[in-house]
Short mmCIF file of C-alpha atoms in Angstrom, two decimals:
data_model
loop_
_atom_site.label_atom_id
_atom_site.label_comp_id
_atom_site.label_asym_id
_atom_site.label_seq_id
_atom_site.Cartn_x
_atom_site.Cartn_y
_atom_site.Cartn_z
CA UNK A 1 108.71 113.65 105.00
CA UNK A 2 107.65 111.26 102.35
CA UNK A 3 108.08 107.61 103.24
CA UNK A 4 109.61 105.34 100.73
CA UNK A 5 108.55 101.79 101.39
CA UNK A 6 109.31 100.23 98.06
CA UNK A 7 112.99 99.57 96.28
CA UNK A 8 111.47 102.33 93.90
CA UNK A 9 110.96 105.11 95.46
CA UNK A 10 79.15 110.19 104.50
CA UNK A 11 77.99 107.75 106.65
CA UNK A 12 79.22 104.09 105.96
CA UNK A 13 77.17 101.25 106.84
CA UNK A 14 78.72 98.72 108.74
CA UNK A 15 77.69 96.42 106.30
CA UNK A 16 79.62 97.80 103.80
CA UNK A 17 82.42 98.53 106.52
CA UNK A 18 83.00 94.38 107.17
CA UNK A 19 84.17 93.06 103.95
CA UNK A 20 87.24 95.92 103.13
CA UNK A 21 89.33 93.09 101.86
CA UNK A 22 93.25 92.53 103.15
CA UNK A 23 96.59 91.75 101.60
CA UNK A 24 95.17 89.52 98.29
CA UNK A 25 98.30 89.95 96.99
CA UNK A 26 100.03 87.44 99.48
CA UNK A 27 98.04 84.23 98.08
CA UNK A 28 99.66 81.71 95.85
CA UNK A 29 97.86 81.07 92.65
CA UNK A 30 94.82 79.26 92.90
CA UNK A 31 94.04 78.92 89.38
CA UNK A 32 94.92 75.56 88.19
CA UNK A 33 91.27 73.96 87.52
CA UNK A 34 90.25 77.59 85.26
CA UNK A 35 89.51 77.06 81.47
CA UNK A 36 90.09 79.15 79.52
CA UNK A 37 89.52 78.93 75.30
CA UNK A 38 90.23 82.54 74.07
CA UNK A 39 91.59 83.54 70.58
CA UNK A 40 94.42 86.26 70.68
CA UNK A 41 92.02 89.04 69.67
CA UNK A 42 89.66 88.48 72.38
CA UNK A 43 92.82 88.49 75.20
CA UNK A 44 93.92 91.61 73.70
CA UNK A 45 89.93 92.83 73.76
CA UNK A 46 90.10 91.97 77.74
CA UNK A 47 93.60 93.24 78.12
CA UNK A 48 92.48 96.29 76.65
CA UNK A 49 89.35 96.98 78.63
CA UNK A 50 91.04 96.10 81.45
CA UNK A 51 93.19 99.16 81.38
CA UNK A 52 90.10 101.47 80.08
CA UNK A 53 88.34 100.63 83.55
CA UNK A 54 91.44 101.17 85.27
CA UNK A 55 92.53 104.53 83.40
CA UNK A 56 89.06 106.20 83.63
CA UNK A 57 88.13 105.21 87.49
CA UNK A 58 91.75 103.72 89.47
CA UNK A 59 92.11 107.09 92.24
CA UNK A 60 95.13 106.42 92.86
CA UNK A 61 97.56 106.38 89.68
CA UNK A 62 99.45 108.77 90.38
CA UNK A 63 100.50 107.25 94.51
CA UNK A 64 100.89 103.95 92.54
CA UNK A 65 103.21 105.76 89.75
CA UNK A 66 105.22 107.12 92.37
CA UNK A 67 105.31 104.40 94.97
CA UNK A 68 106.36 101.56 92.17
CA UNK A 69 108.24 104.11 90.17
CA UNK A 70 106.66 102.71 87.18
CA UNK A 71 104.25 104.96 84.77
CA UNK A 72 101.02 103.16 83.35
CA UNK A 73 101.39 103.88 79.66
CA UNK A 74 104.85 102.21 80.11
CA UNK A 75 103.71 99.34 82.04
CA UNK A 76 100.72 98.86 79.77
CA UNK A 77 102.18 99.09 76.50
CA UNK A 78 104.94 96.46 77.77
CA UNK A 79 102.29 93.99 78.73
CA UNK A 80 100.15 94.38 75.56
CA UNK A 81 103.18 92.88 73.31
CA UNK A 82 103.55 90.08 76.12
CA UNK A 83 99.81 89.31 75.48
CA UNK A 84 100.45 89.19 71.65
CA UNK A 85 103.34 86.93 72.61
CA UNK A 86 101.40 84.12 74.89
CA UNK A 87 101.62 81.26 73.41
CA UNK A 88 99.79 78.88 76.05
CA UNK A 89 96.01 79.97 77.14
CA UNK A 90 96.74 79.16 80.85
CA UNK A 91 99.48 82.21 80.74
CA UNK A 92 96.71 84.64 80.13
CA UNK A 93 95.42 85.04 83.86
CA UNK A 94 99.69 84.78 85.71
CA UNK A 95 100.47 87.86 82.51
CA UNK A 96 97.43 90.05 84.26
CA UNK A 97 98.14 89.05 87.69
CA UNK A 98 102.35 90.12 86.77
CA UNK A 99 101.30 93.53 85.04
CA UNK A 100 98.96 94.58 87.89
CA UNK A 101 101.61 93.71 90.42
CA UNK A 102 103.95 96.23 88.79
CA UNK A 103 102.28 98.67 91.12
CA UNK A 104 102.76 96.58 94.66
CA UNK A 105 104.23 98.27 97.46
CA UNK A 106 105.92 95.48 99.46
CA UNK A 107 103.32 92.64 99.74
CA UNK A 108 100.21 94.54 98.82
CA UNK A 109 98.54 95.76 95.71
CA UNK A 110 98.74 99.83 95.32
CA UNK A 111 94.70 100.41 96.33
CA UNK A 112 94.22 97.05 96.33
CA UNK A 113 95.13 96.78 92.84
CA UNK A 114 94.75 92.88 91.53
CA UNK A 115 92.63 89.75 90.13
CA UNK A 116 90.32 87.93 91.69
CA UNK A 117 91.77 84.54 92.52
CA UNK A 118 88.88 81.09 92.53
CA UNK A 119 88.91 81.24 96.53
CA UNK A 120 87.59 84.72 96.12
CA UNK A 121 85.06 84.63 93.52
CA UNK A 122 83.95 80.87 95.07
CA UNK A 123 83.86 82.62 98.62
CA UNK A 124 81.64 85.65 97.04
CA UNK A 125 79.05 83.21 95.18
CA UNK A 126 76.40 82.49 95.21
CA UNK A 127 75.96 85.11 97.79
CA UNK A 128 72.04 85.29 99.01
CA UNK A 129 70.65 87.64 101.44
CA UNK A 130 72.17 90.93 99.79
CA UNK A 131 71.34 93.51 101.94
CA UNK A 132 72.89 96.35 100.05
CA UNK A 133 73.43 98.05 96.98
CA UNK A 134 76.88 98.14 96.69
CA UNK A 135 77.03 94.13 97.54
CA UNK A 136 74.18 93.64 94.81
CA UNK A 137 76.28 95.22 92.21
CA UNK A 138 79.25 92.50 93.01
CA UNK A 139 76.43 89.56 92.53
CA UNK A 140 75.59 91.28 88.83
CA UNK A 141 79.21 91.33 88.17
CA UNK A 142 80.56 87.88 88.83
CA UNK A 143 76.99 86.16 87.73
CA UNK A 144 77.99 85.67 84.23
CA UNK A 145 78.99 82.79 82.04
CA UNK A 146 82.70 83.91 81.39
CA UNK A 147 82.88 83.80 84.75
CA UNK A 148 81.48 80.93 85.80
CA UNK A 149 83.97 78.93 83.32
CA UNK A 150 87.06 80.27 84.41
CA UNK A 151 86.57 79.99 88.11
CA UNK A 152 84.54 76.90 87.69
CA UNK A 153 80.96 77.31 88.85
CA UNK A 154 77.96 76.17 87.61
CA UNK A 155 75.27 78.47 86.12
CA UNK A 156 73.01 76.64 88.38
CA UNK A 157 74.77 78.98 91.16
CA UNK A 158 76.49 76.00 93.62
CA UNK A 159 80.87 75.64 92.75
CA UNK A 160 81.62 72.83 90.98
CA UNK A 161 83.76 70.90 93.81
CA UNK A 162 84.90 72.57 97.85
CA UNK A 163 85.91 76.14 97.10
CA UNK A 164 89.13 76.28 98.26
CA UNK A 165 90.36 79.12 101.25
CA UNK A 166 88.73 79.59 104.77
CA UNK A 167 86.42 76.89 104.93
CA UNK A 168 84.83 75.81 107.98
CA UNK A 169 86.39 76.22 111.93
CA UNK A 170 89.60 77.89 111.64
CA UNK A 171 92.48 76.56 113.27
CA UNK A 172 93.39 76.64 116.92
CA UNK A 173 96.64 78.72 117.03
CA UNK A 174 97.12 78.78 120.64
CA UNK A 175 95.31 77.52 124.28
CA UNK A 176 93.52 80.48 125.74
CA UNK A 177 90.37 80.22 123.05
CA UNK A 178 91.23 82.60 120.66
CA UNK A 179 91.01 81.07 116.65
CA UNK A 180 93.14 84.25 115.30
CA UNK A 181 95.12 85.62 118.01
CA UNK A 182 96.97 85.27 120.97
CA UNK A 183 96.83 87.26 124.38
CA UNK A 184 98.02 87.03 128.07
CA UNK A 185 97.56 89.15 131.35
CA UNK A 186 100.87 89.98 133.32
CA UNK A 187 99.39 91.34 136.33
CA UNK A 188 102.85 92.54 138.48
CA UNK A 189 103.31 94.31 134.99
CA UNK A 190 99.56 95.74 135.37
CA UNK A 191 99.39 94.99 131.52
CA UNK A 192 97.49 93.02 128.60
CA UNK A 193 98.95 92.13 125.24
CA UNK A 194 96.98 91.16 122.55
CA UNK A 195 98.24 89.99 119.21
CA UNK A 196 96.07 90.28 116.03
CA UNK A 197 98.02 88.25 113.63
CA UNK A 198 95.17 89.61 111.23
CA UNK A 199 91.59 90.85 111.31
CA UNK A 200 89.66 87.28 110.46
CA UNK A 201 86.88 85.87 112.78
CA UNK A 202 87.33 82.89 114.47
CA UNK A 203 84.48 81.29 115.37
CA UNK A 204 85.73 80.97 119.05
CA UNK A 205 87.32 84.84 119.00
CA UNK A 206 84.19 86.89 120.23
CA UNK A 207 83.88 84.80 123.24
CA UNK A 208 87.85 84.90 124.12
CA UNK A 209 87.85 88.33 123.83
CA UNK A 210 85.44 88.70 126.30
CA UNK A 211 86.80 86.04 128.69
CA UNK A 212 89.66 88.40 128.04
CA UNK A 213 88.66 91.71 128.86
CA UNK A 214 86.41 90.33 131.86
CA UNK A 215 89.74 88.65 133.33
CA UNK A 216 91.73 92.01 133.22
CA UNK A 217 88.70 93.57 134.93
CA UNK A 218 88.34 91.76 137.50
CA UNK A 219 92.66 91.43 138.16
CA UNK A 220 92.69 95.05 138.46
CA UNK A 221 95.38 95.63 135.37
CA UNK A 222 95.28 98.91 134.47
CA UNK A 223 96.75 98.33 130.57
CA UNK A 224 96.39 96.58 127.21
CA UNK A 225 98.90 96.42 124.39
CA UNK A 226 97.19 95.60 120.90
CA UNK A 227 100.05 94.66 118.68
CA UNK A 228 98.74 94.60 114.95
CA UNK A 229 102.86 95.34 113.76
CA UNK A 230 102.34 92.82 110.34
CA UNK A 231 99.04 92.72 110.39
CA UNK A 232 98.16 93.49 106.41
CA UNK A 233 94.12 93.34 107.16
CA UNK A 234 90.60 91.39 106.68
CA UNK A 235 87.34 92.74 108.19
CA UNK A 236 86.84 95.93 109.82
CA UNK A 237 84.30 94.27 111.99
CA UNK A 238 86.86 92.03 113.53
CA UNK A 239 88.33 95.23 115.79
CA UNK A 240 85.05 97.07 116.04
CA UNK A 241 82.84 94.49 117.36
CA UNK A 242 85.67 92.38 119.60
CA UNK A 243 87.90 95.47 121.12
CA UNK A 244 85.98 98.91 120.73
CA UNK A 245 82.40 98.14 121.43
CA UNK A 246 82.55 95.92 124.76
CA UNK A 247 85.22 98.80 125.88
CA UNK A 248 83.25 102.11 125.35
CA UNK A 249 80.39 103.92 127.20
CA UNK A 250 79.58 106.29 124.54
CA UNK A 251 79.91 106.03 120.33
CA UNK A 252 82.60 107.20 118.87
CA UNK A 253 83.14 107.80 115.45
CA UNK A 254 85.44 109.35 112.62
CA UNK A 255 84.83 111.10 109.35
CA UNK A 256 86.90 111.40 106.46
CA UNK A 257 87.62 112.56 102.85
CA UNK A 258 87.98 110.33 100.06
CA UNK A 259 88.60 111.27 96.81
CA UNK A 260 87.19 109.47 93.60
CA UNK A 261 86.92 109.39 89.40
CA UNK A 262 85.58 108.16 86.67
CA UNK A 263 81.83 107.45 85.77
CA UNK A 264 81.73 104.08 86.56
CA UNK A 265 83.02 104.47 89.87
CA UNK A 266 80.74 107.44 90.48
CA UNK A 267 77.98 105.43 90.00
CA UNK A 268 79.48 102.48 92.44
CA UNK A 269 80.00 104.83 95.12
CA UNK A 270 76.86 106.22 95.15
CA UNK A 271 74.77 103.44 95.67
CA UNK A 272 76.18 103.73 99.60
CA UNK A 273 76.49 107.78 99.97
CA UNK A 274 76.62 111.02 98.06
CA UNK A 275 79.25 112.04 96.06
CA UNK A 276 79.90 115.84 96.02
CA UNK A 277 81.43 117.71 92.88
CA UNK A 278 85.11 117.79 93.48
CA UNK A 279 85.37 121.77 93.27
CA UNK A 280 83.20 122.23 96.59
CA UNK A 281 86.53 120.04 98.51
CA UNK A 282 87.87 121.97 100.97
CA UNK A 283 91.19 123.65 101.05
CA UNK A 284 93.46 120.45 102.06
CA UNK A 285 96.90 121.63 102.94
CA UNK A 286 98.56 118.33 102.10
CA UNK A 287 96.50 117.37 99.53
CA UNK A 288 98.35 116.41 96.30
CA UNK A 289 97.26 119.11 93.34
CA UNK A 290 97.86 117.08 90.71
CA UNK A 291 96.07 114.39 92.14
CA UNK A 292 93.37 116.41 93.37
CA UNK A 293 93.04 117.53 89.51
CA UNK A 294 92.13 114.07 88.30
CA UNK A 295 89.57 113.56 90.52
CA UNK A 296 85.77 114.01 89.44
CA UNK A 297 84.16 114.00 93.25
CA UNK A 298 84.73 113.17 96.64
CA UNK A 299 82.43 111.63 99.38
CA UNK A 300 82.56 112.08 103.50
CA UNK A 301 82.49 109.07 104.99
CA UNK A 302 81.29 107.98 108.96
CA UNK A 303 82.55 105.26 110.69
CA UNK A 304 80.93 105.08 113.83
CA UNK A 305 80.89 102.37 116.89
CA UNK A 306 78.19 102.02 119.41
CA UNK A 307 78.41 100.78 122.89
CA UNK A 308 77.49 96.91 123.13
CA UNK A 309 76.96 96.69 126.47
CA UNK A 310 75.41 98.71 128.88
CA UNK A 311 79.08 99.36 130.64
CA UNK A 312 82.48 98.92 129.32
CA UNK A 313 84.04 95.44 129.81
CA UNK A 314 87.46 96.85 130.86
CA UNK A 315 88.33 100.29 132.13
CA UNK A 316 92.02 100.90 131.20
CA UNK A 317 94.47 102.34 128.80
CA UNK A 318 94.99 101.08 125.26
CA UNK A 319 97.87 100.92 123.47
CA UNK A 320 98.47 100.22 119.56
CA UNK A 321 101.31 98.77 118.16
CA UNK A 322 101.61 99.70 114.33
CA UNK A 323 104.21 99.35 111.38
CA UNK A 324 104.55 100.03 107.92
CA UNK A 325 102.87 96.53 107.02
CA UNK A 326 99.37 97.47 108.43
CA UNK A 327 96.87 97.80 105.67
CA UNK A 328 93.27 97.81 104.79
CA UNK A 329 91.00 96.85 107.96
CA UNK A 330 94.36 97.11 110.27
CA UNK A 331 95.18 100.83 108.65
CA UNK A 332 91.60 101.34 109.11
CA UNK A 333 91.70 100.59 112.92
CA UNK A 334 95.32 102.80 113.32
CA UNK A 335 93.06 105.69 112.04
CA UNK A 336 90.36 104.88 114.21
CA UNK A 337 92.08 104.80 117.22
CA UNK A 338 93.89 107.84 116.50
CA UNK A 339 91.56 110.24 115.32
CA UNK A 340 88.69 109.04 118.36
CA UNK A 341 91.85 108.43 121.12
CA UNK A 342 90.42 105.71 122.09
CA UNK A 343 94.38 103.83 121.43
CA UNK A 344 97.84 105.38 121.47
CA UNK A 345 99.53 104.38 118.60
CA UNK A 346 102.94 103.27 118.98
CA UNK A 347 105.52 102.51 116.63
CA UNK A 348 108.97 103.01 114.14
CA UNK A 349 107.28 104.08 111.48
CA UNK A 350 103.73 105.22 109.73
CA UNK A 351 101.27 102.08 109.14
CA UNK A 352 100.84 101.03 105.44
CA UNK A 353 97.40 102.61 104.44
CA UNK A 354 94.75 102.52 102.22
CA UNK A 355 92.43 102.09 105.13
CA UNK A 356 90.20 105.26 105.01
CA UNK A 357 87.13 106.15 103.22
CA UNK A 358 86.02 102.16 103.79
CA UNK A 359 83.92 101.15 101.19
CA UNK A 360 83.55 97.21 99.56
CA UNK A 361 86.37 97.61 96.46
CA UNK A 362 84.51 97.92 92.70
CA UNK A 363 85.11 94.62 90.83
CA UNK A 364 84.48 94.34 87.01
CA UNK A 365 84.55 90.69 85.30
CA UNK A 366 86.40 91.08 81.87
CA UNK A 367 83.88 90.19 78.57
CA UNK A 368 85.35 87.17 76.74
CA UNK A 369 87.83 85.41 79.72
CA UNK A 370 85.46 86.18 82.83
CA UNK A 371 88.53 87.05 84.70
CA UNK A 372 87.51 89.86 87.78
CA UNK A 373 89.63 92.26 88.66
CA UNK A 374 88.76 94.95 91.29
CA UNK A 375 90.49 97.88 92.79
CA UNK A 376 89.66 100.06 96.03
CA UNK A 377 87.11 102.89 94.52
CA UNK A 378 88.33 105.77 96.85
CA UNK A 379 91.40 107.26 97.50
CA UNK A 380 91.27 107.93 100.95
CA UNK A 381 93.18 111.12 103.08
CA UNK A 382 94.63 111.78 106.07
CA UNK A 383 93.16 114.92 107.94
CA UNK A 384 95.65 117.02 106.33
CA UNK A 385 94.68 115.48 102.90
CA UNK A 386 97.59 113.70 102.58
CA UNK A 387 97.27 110.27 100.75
CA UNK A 388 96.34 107.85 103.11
CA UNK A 389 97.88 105.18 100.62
CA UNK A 390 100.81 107.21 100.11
CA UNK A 391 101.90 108.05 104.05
CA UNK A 392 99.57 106.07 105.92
CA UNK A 393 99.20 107.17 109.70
CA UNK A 394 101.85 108.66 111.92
CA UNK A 395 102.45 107.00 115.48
CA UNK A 396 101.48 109.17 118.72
CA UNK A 397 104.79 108.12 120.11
CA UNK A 398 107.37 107.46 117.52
CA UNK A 399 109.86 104.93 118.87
CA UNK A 400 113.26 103.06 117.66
CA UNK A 401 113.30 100.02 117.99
CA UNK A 402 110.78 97.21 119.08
CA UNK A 403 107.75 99.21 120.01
CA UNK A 404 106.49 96.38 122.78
CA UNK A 405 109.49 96.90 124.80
CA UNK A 406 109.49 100.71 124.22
CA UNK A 407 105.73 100.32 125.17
CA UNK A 408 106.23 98.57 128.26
CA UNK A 409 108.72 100.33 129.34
CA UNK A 410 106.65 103.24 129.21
CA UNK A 411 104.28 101.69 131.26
CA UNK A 412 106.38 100.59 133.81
CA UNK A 413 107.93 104.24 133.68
CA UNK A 414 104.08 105.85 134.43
CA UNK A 415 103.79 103.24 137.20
CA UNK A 416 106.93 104.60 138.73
CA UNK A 417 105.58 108.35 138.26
CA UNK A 418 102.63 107.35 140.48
#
């Protein structure tokens, strides 16, 4: 059954895997200090290619027609007058940012859907050490003059004043060592809970996790919770590297279809793996035909974990706690964990999506305003080929109600049975 969550109803390298962004769509506008000196013509120019790149490579128009209720050529034409209309410069970048966001589901940007705010673009460059393709092409992109004037950077390459965002240590959120999370042992429950408020390194995480997972070994407790329930995403490599690697003797990985168009997109995707003509995809029961029909390829993609130890930190049974606000690198692990078993999912409802087929979203910087937009470049599917976007990933054990309590009491139930 379809989900309606708005009012309206290959192998991967890991790094490419770490930077699948989260929920940009959440962050107040950090624009203020952007110039900006455009005539009308040249905002309608940008406006204009704006939509071209989006019509001839965005995979998922048709999820984000359906999940906003909204149809592009409507939306579009609507927003073209408005840019006729502006009669202040500094309205230019809020009108983009409003017309994209006609195609948010809840907090989130339909396939990640939206601009490019200054603590992005300052947090991006300069970027040195580019170790691949894919991040290479994002240097070429926002390494131009239009850029560097709106979002305030010299052409030299170093920002103008402190970017503004994550800067620095991140702030202690609670006494046990962890930067981004909290987590506590109950050992006459025989259980673990771990809360990932989102998927962000803290510079003290790594090491707390692993003070963590060493302190349930040696107590014996036989069971961890991971509740990511509102957790809308970051970096893949937060979960992978700080809960599945120290807690596996053997790799395991997952593959998936993703579906993608357009030429420029094409061309994005394949710097990182090979994208196969879209008549050799394979019969997809849930696939969406109409979808399907607009596509112009698809790709396979790996993600894979290795063992980083020589034995697992912890020898138990994991649990996942999901809802329909996990996105990104938190849809991303849900799918995981599923797919490899390595978590039982629990929750109410299906996660939020747009977590599979991980790949670094394409960005393109507009000509005259240097304004960057960007968009997740494939349209991942579940194993039936259902949207990933669209229905995101079912629970193991669908539960009403809170799904901690339902989870412990499950446990507590098992420890009974034995």
């Amino acid at each position: 059954m379809k989900r309606i969550r708005c009012a309206a109803a290959l192998a991967v390298s890991c790094s490419l895997l770490l930077s699948l962004c989260g929920c940009r769509a959440q962050k107040p506008l950090e624009t203020e200090n952007c110039a900006l000196s455009l005539t009308t013509k040249e905002m309608l120019e940008d406006y204009d290619e704006m939509w071209r790149l989006i019509e001839a490579n965005y995979p998922f128009q048709g999820v984000a027609e359906r999940m906003s209720g909204h149809t592009m050529e409507d939306v579009k034409a609507d927003y073209r007058q408005r840019v006729k209309d502006i009669a202040r410069q500094e309205d230019f970048f809020p009108l983009l940012k409003e017309c994209l966001a006609e195609f948010d589901c809840g907090c989130v940007p339909t396939g990640h859907l939206g601009l490019m705010e200054k603590a992005d673009y300052w947090r991006e460059y300069p970027r040195k050490d580019i170790k691949s393709p894919t991040k290479q092409y994002w240097m070429d992109e926002l390494n131009n003059e239009a850029s560097y004037r709106f979002y305030g950077v010299e052409a030299a390459g170093a920002p103008t004043a402190m970017a503004p965002g994550r800067q620095g240590q991140p702030m202690r959120t609670n006494i046990q060592g962890f930067d981004n999370t909290t987590a506590l042992v109950d050992e006459e429950a025989d259980v673990g809970i771990i809360k990932l408020n989102s998927m962000w390194q803290g510079v003290h995480d790594a090491e707390a996790f692993r003070e963590f997972f060493e302190t349930m070994q040696q107590k014996g407790v036989g069971n961890c919770i991971i509740d990511i329930r509102g957790n809308p995403g970051g970096s893949m490599g937060y979960w992978m590297d700080n809960i599945v690697a120290p807690n596996i003797t053997d790799t395991l990985a997952v593959e998936n279809i993703a579906l993608v168009r357009g030429e420029e997109a094409v061309g994005y995707v394949e710097k990182a793996m090979a994208v196969r003509p879209i008549e050799q995809l394979p019969h997809l029961p849930g696939a969406d035909p109409a979808d399907v029909e607009t596509m112009d390829g698809f790709v396979v993609s790996r993600v894979e974990v290795e063992p980083s130890g020589d034995k697992p930190l912890w020898q138990g049974q994991f649990y996942l706690l999901v809802d329909g606000k996990n996105y990104s690198a938190a849809e991303a692990m849900a799918n995981f964990c599923k797919q490899t078993g390595f978590a039982t999912l629990v929750g109410a409802e299906h996660t939020g999506g747009d977590g599979v087929g991980a790949l670094t979203p394409i960005c393109f910087a507009l000509p005259h305003s240097g304004i960057v937009f960007e968009f997740t470049v494939l349209h991942g599917l579940n194993p039936d080929g259902s949207s990933n976007q669209e229905f995101g990933t079912a629970p193991d054990i669908l539960v009403e109600g809170d799904a901690r309590r339902a989870c412990l009491n499950r446990i507590k139930q098992e420890q009974g049975e034995r």
